[in-house]
PDB file of C-alpha atoms in Angstrom:
ATOM      1  CA  MET A1069       0.000   0.000   0.000  1.00 54.00           C
ATOM      2  CA  ALA A1070       1.453   3.375  -1.041  1.00 55.00           C
ATOM      3  CA  PRO A1071       2.094   5.820   1.794  1.00 56.00           C
ATOM      4  CA  ALA A1072      -0.351   8.728   2.117  1.00 56.00           C
ATOM      5  CA  PRO A1073       0.908  11.859   0.392  1.00 54.00           C
ATOM      6  CA  LYS A1074       2.315  14.455   2.769  1.00 55.00           C
ATOM      7  CA  LYS A1075       0.323  17.620   3.193  1.00 54.00           C
ATOM      8  CA  ALA A1076       1.977  20.637   1.657  1.00 52.00           C
ATOM      9  CA  THR A1077       3.149  23.087   4.261  1.00 52.00           C
ATOM     10  CA  LYS A1078       3.553  26.788   3.719  1.00 52.00           C
ATOM     11  CA  ALA A1079       7.084  28.014   4.038  1.00 51.00           C
ATOM     12  CA  LEU A1080       7.488  30.349   6.967  1.00 50.00           C
ATOM     13  CA  PRO A1081       9.089  33.697   6.199  1.00 51.00           C
ATOM     14  CA  ALA A1082      12.504  34.314   7.585  1.00 51.00           C
ATOM     15  CA  LYS A1083      12.535  36.087  10.945  1.00 51.00           C
ATOM     16  CA  GLY A1084      14.204  39.117   9.436  1.00 49.00           C
ATOM     17  CA  LYS A1085      11.546  39.493   6.725  1.00 47.00           C
ATOM     18  CA  LEU A1086       8.729  39.025   9.244  1.00 43.00           C
ATOM     19  CA  ALA A1087      10.162  41.725  11.464  1.00 44.00           C
ATOM     20  CA  ALA A1088      10.648  44.090   8.539  1.00 43.00           C
ATOM     21  CA  ALA A1089       7.051  43.669   7.376  1.00 44.00           C
ATOM     22  CA  LYS A1090       5.626  44.517  10.795  1.00 50.00           C
ATOM     23  CA  LYS A1091       5.347  48.236  11.441  1.00 53.00           C
ATOM     24  CA  PRO A1092       6.264  49.442  14.911  1.00 59.00           C
ATOM     25  CA  ARG A1093       3.332  50.442  17.082  1.00 77.00           C
ATOM     26  CA  LEU A1094       3.236  54.191  17.545  1.00 82.00           C
ATOM     27  CA  SER A1095       2.190  56.000  20.681  1.00 88.00           C
ATOM     28  CA  GLN A1096      -0.507  58.646  20.332  1.00 89.00           C
ATOM     29  CA  ALA A1097       2.076  61.421  20.741  1.00 90.00           C
ATOM     30  CA  GLU A1098       4.338  59.917  18.049  1.00 92.00           C
ATOM     31  CA  ALA A1099       1.436  59.456  15.635  1.00 92.00           C
ATOM     32  CA  GLN A1100       0.243  63.015  16.196  1.00 93.00           C
ATOM     33  CA  ASP A1101       3.723  64.438  15.647  1.00 91.00           C
ATOM     34  CA  ARG A1102       4.110  62.432  12.439  1.00 93.00           C
ATOM     35  CA  MET A1103       0.795  63.702  11.090  1.00 95.00           C
ATOM     36  CA  LEU A1104       1.573  67.301  12.051  1.00 92.00           C
ATOM     37  CA  GLN A1105       4.996  67.163  10.386  1.00 90.00           C
ATOM     38  CA  ALA A1106       3.516  65.519   7.283  1.00 94.00           C
ATOM     39  CA  SER A1107       0.833  68.212   7.075  1.00 93.00           C
ATOM     40  CA  ILE A1108       3.396  70.991   7.441  1.00 89.00           C
ATOM     41  CA  ASN A1109       5.547  69.506   4.666  1.00 90.00           C
ATOM     42  CA  LEU A1110       2.549  69.128   2.367  1.00 93.00           C
ATOM     43  CA  LEU A1111       1.243  72.653   3.036  1.00 91.00           C
ATOM     44  CA  LEU A1112       4.632  74.070   2.089  1.00 88.00           C
ATOM     45  CA  VAL A1113       4.231  72.730  -1.461  1.00 91.00           C
ATOM     46  CA  HIS A1114       0.454  72.314  -2.006  1.00 93.00           C
ATOM     47  CA  PRO A1115      -2.573  74.621  -1.706  1.00 92.00           C
ATOM     48  CA  PRO A1116      -4.598  73.777   1.449  1.00 93.00           C
ATOM     49  CA  ALA A1117      -7.571  72.537  -0.565  1.00 94.00           C
ATOM     50  CA  ASP A1118      -5.375  69.897  -2.250  1.00 95.00           C
ATOM     51  CA  VAL A1119      -4.034  68.410   1.006  1.00 96.00           C
ATOM     52  CA  THR A1120      -6.265  65.400   1.632  1.00 96.00           C
ATOM     53  CA  VAL A1121      -6.605  62.994   4.549  1.00 96.00           C
ATOM     54  CA  HIS A1122      -5.039  60.178   2.532  1.00 96.00           C
ATOM     55  CA  MET A1123      -2.102  62.347   1.443  1.00 96.00           C
ATOM     56  CA  ILE A1124      -1.354  63.219   5.071  1.00 96.00           C
ATOM     57  CA  ALA A1125      -1.736  59.627   6.268  1.00 95.00           C
ATOM     58  CA  ASP A1126       0.501  58.264   3.494  1.00 95.00           C
ATOM     59  CA  ALA A1127       3.192  60.848   4.174  1.00 95.00           C
ATOM     60  CA  ALA A1128       3.018  60.160   7.923  1.00 94.00           C
ATOM     61  CA  GLY A1129       3.012  56.366   7.520  1.00 93.00           C
ATOM     62  CA  VAL A1130      -0.203  55.913   9.499  1.00 94.00           C
ATOM     63  CA  HIS A1131      -3.737  54.722   8.763  1.00 93.00           C
ATOM     64  CA  HIS A1132      -6.046  57.490   7.595  1.00 93.00           C
ATOM     65  CA  ASP A1133      -8.430  56.748  10.489  1.00 94.00           C
ATOM     66  CA  TYR A1134      -5.808  58.191  12.835  1.00 95.00           C
ATOM     67  CA  ILE A1135      -6.614  61.725  11.695  1.00 95.00           C
ATOM     68  CA  ALA A1136     -10.217  61.569  12.884  1.00 95.00           C
ATOM     69  CA  ARG A1137      -9.196  59.579  15.978  1.00 94.00           C
ATOM     70  CA  TYR A1138      -6.535  61.983  17.230  1.00 95.00           C
ATOM     71  CA  PHE A1139      -7.583  65.333  15.736  1.00 95.00           C
ATOM     72  CA  GLY A1140     -11.313  64.980  15.204  1.00 95.00           C
ATOM     73  CA  SER A1141     -11.204  66.279  11.628  1.00 95.00           C
ATOM     74  CA  ARG A1142      -8.906  67.194   8.754  1.00 95.00           C
ATOM     75  CA  GLU A1143      -9.630  70.870   9.389  1.00 94.00           C
ATOM     76  CA  GLU A1144      -8.458  70.645  13.002  1.00 94.00           C
ATOM     77  CA  LEU A1145      -5.252  68.922  11.924  1.00 95.00           C
ATOM     78  CA  LEU A1146      -4.619  71.667   9.350  1.00 94.00           C
ATOM     79  CA  ILE A1147      -5.219  74.354  11.976  1.00 92.00           C
ATOM     80  CA  GLN A1148      -2.700  72.772  14.329  1.00 91.00           C
ATOM     81  CA  SER A1149      -0.266  72.266  11.446  1.00 88.00           C
ATOM     82  CA  ALA A1150      -0.172  76.032  10.929  1.00 84.00           C
ATOM     83  CA  GLU A1151      -0.386  77.178  14.545  1.00 87.00           C
ATOM     84  CA  THR A1152       2.022  74.715  16.204  1.00 83.00           C
ATOM     85  CA  PRO A1153       5.220  75.537  14.251  1.00 76.00           C
ATOM     86  CA  MET A1154       4.453  79.266  14.382  1.00 77.00           C
ATOM     87  CA  THR A1155       4.031  79.034  18.164  1.00 75.00           C
ATOM     88  CA  ASP A1156       7.366  77.186  18.307  1.00 72.00           C
ATOM     89  CA  ILE A1157       9.022  79.945  16.297  1.00 70.00           C
ATOM     90  CA  LEU A1158       7.570  82.703  18.484  1.00 69.00           C
ATOM     91  CA  THR A1159       8.335  81.094  21.843  1.00 64.00           C
ATOM     92  CA  VAL A1160      10.923  78.307  21.893  1.00 53.00           C
ATOM     93  CA  ALA A1161      13.103  79.839  19.180  1.00 43.00           C
ATOM     94  CA  ARG A1162      13.240  83.151  21.030  1.00 47.00           C
ATOM     95  CA  ILE A1163      14.548  81.405  24.157  1.00 41.00           C
ATOM     96  CA  SER A1164      16.839  78.714  22.765  1.00 41.00           C
ATOM     97  CA  GLY A1165      17.675  79.824  19.234  1.00 42.00           C
ATOM     98  CA  GLY A1166      15.644  76.953  17.784  1.00 39.00           C
ATOM     99  CA  ALA A1167      17.498  74.160  19.589  1.00 38.00           C
ATOM    100  CA  ASN A1168      14.278  72.670  20.914  1.00 39.00           C
ATOM    101  CA  MET A1169      11.997  73.112  17.920  1.00 38.00           C
ATOM    102  CA  ARG A1170       9.558  70.214  17.726  1.00 41.00           C
ATOM    103  CA  PHE A1171       9.143  70.325  13.965  1.00 41.00           C
ATOM    104  CA  GLY A1172      11.468  70.784  11.023  1.00 42.00           C
ATOM    105  CA  VAL A1173      11.042  74.529  10.662  1.00 42.00           C
ATOM    106  CA  ASN A1174      14.031  76.858  10.906  1.00 44.00           C
ATOM    107  CA  PRO A1175      13.028  79.888  13.007  1.00 42.00           C
ATOM    108  CA  THR A1176      15.035  82.375  10.945  1.00 45.00           C
ATOM    109  CA  GLU A1177      15.088  80.983   7.392  1.00 49.00           C
ATOM    110  CA  ASP A1178      11.568  79.559   7.261  1.00 58.00           C
ATOM    111  CA  MET A1179       9.579  82.017   9.363  1.00 65.00           C
ATOM    112  CA  LEU A1180       8.347  84.086   6.414  1.00 70.00           C
ATOM    113  CA  GLN A1181       7.526  80.972   4.390  1.00 78.00           C
ATOM    114  CA  MET A1182       5.647  79.420   7.317  1.00 77.00           C
ATOM    115  CA  ALA A1183       3.825  82.703   7.917  1.00 80.00           C
ATOM    116  CA  ALA A1184       2.761  82.724   4.258  1.00 84.00           C
ATOM    117  CA  VAL A1185       1.462  79.154   4.566  1.00 87.00           C
ATOM    118  CA  ARG A1186      -0.411  80.140   7.702  1.00 88.00           C
ATOM    119  CA  TYR A1187      -2.043  83.175   6.072  1.00 90.00           C
ATOM    120  CA  ARG A1188      -3.209  81.134   3.076  1.00 91.00           C
ATOM    121  CA  LEU A1189      -4.461  78.355   5.326  1.00 92.00           C
ATOM    122  CA  ILE A1190      -6.361  80.778   7.573  1.00 92.00           C
ATOM    123  CA  SER A1191      -8.109  82.295   4.546  1.00 93.00           C
ATOM    124  CA  TYR A1192      -9.036  78.830   3.285  1.00 93.00           C
ATOM    125  CA  LEU A1193     -10.305  77.605   6.666  1.00 93.00           C
ATOM    126  CA  LEU A1194     -12.318  80.780   7.329  1.00 94.00           C
ATOM    127  CA  ALA A1195     -14.012  80.215   3.974  1.00 93.00           C
ATOM    128  CA  CYS A1196     -14.753  76.649   5.116  1.00 91.00           C
ATOM    129  CA  GLY A1197     -16.563  77.988   8.186  1.00 93.00           C
ATOM    130  CA  VAL A1198     -13.847  77.666  10.851  1.00 92.00           C
ATOM    131  CA  SER A1199     -14.170  80.339  13.558  1.00 94.00           C
ATOM    132  CA  ALA A1200     -11.609  83.163  13.581  1.00 93.00           C
ATOM    133  CA  ASP A1201     -11.228  82.550  17.326  1.00 93.00           C
ATOM    134  CA  ARG A1202      -9.075  79.490  16.539  1.00 91.00           C
ATOM    135  CA  PHE A1203      -6.258  81.761  15.352  1.00 91.00           C
ATOM    136  CA  VAL A1204      -6.450  84.647  17.820  1.00 91.00           C
ATOM    137  CA  ASN A1205      -3.984  83.359  20.449  1.00 88.00           C
ATOM    138  CA  THR A1206      -1.087  82.898  18.013  1.00 87.00           C
ATOM    139  CA  GLN A1207      -1.868  86.178  16.285  1.00 88.00           C
ATOM    140  CA  THR A1208      -1.866  87.994  19.637  1.00 90.00           C
ATOM    141  CA  THR A1209       1.586  86.561  20.420  1.00 86.00           C
ATOM    142  CA  MET A1210       2.854  87.656  17.000  1.00 85.00           C
ATOM    143  CA  ILE A1211       1.634  91.209  17.593  1.00 89.00           C
ATOM    144  CA  GLU A1212       3.155  91.359  21.091  1.00 88.00           C
ATOM    145  CA  ASN A1213       6.501  90.108  19.762  1.00 85.00           C
ATOM    146  CA  GLY A1214       6.356  92.671  16.973  1.00 86.00           C
ATOM    147  CA  MET A1215       5.701  95.510  19.403  1.00 90.00           C
ATOM    148  CA  ALA A1216       8.751  94.467  21.441  1.00 87.00           C
ATOM    149  CA  LEU A1217      10.959  95.173  18.394  1.00 86.00           C
ATOM    150  CA  PHE A1218      10.197  98.900  18.650  1.00 90.00           C
ATOM    151  CA  THR A1219      12.772  99.987  21.239  1.00 91.00           C
ATOM    152  CA  ASN A1220      12.602 103.756  20.707  1.00 93.00           C
ATOM    153  CA  PRO A1221      11.391 105.145  24.093  1.00 93.00           C
ATOM    154  CA  GLU A1222       9.723 108.076  22.308  1.00 94.00           C
ATOM    155  CA  LEU A1223       7.194 105.770  20.634  1.00 95.00           C
ATOM    156  CA  SER A1224       3.840 105.366  22.324  1.00 95.00           C
ATOM    157  CA  GLU A1225       2.159 101.995  22.772  1.00 94.00           C
ATOM    158  CA  ARG A1226      -0.483 103.215  20.341  1.00 95.00           C
ATOM    159  CA  THR A1227       2.165 103.866  17.676  1.00 95.00           C
ATOM    160  CA  LYS A1228       3.835 100.501  18.205  1.00 94.00           C
ATOM    161  CA  ARG A1229       0.563  98.616  17.950  1.00 95.00           C
ATOM    162  CA  ASN A1230      -0.565 100.549  14.876  1.00 95.00           C
ATOM    163  CA  PHE A1231       2.701  99.873  13.058  1.00 94.00           C
ATOM    164  CA  VAL A1232       2.644  96.171  13.924  1.00 92.00           C
ATOM    165  CA  MET A1233      -0.987  95.824  12.850  1.00 94.00           C
ATOM    166  CA  MET A1234      -0.300  97.611   9.539  1.00 94.00           C
ATOM    167  CA  SER A1235       2.813  95.474   8.968  1.00 91.00           C
ATOM    168  CA  VAL A1236       0.853  92.279   9.612  1.00 90.00           C
ATOM    169  CA  MET A1237      -1.932  93.371   7.276  1.00 92.00           C
ATOM    170  CA  LEU A1238       0.555  94.307   4.554  1.00 91.00           C
ATOM    171  CA  ALA A1239       2.392  90.987   4.891  1.00 88.00           C
ATOM    172  CA  GLN A1240      -0.893  89.077   4.723  1.00 89.00           C
ATOM    173  CA  SER A1241      -1.930  91.000   1.617  1.00 91.00           C
ATOM    174  CA  VAL A1242       1.402  90.325  -0.089  1.00 89.00           C
ATOM    175  CA  HIS A1243       1.172  86.583   0.551  1.00 87.00           C
ATOM    176  CA  LEU A1244      -2.500  86.331  -0.407  1.00 88.00           C
ATOM    177  CA  MET A1245      -2.943  88.885  -3.183  1.00 91.00           C
ATOM    178  CA  SER A1246       0.455  89.432  -4.833  1.00 90.00           C
ATOM    179  CA  GLU A1247      -0.370  87.303  -7.877  1.00 90.00           C
ATOM    180  CA  ILE A1248      -3.786  88.895  -8.297  1.00 92.00           C
ATOM    181  CA  ASN A1249      -2.193  92.353  -8.166  1.00 93.00           C
ATOM    182  CA  GLY A1250       0.523  91.325 -10.611  1.00 95.00           C
ATOM    183  CA  MET A1251       3.301  92.094  -8.137  1.00 94.00           C
ATOM    184  CA  SER A1252       6.850  91.422  -9.280  1.00 95.00           C
ATOM    185  CA  GLU A1253       9.586  90.104  -6.990  1.00 93.00           C
ATOM    186  CA  GLN A1254      10.868  93.679  -6.754  1.00 95.00           C
ATOM    187  CA  ASP A1255       7.409  94.922  -5.731  1.00 95.00           C
ATOM    188  CA  ILE A1256       7.275  92.312  -2.973  1.00 91.00           C
ATOM    189  CA  ASP A1257      10.813  93.128  -1.808  1.00 91.00           C
ATOM    190  CA  ASP A1258       9.911  96.823  -1.667  1.00 94.00           C
ATOM    191  CA  VAL A1259       6.829  96.186   0.473  1.00 93.00           C
ATOM    192  CA  MET A1260       8.774  93.911   2.814  1.00 89.00           C
ATOM    193  CA  GLY A1261      11.524  96.541   3.012  1.00 91.00           C
ATOM    194  CA  PHE A1262       8.880  99.121   3.947  1.00 93.00           C
ATOM    195  CA  ILE A1263       7.769  96.827   6.774  1.00 90.00           C
ATOM    196  CA  ARG A1264      11.317  96.149   7.980  1.00 88.00           C
ATOM    197  CA  GLY A1265      12.150  99.872   8.029  1.00 91.00           C
ATOM    198  CA  ALA A1266       9.131 100.862  10.109  1.00 91.00           C
ATOM    199  CA  GLY A1267      11.241 101.678  13.155  1.00 90.00           C
ATOM    200  CA  SER A1268      13.150 104.409  11.325  1.00 92.00           C
ATOM    201  CA  TYR A1269      10.148 106.443  10.196  1.00 93.00           C
ATOM    202  CA  ALA A1270       7.716 105.596  13.030  1.00 94.00           C
ATOM    203  CA  PRO A1271       8.539 108.780  15.042  1.00 95.00           C
ATOM    204  CA  VAL A1272       7.721 111.011  12.031  1.00 96.00           C
ATOM    205  CA  VAL A1273       4.403 109.258  11.402  1.00 96.00           C
ATOM    206  CA  GLN A1274       3.583 109.335  15.124  1.00 96.00           C
ATOM    207  CA  SER A1275       4.073 113.100  15.240  1.00 96.00           C
ATOM    208  CA  ALA A1276       2.190 113.736  11.985  1.00 96.00           C
ATOM    209  CA  LEU A1277      -0.839 111.654  12.976  1.00 95.00           C
ATOM    210  CA  GLY A1278      -0.887 112.458  16.674  1.00 95.00           C
ATOM    211  CA  TRP A1279      -0.342 108.880  17.786  1.00 95.00           C
ATOM    212  CA  ASP A1280       1.700 110.131  20.729  1.00 92.00           C
ATOM    213  CA  GLN A1281      -1.571 111.411  22.192  1.00 89.00           C
ATOM    214  CA  GLU A1282      -4.317 109.447  23.852  1.00 83.00           C
ATOM    215  CA  PRO A1283      -7.055 108.663  21.334  1.00 80.00           C
ATOM    216  CA  PRO A1284     -10.166 110.801  21.848  1.00 77.00           C
ATOM    217  CA  LYS A1285     -12.902 109.147  23.805  1.00 77.00           C
ATOM    218  CA  LYS A1286     -15.956 108.331  21.780  1.00 73.00           C
ATOM    219  CA  LYS A1287     -19.068 110.071  22.922  1.00 71.00           C
ATOM    220  CA  SER A1288     -21.602 107.654  24.273  1.00 68.00           C
ATOM    221  CA  LYS A1289     -24.939 107.657  22.530  1.00 68.00           C
ATOM    222  CA  PRO A1290     -27.831 108.884  24.627  1.00 66.00           C
ATOM    223  CA  SER A1291     -29.945 106.043  25.889  1.00 65.00           C
ATOM    224  CA  LYS A1292     -33.370 105.690  24.379  1.00 63.00           C
ATOM    225  CA  LYS A1293     -36.151 106.151  26.860  1.00 54.00           C
TER     226      LYS A1293
END
């Protein structure tokens, strides 16, 4: 009687191959950092509307469900992708020269580029219905840091704030509307030079516009009886 044929057995993969195929389990903090960094990198080269959940997940090496699990929505992840590195630049970089930056953004070389990304992203997200309140804290810090750059003791707080607000608005307009206005590289450089030189002509403007005086109090409207 012929012996029963042996059952075919599947060859087991080598231990090295098995280990290589298995992705390491990420902690929540690691997964969040990966997704934030991936979003930042994508926003630097793509318009916000083109950055999808699957693009972020693929770039971060995580499942796309992680975005909803850890951030609640794509919009919230995009908000944090713009606000987190800018907060790093404004706080950690000022103290340590960028030694402890969480994400791959250089505080000196990339600040303007990251600010441009942030301005475009804010415009996009506001159009999507996100509340402006989500961006106020970082913007307030930016304005306070800008005011600290005006060291002339003759400048009033009103003058400092006005110049910083105008500089911020000009920078936002350049990053959002330069192409629409047909601005050349020289045009952009001139506007940015105007912003950088604000400290030199601020005293003249302050005197001409009376910003060294307390603003007049608005008359209260009589109450209707």
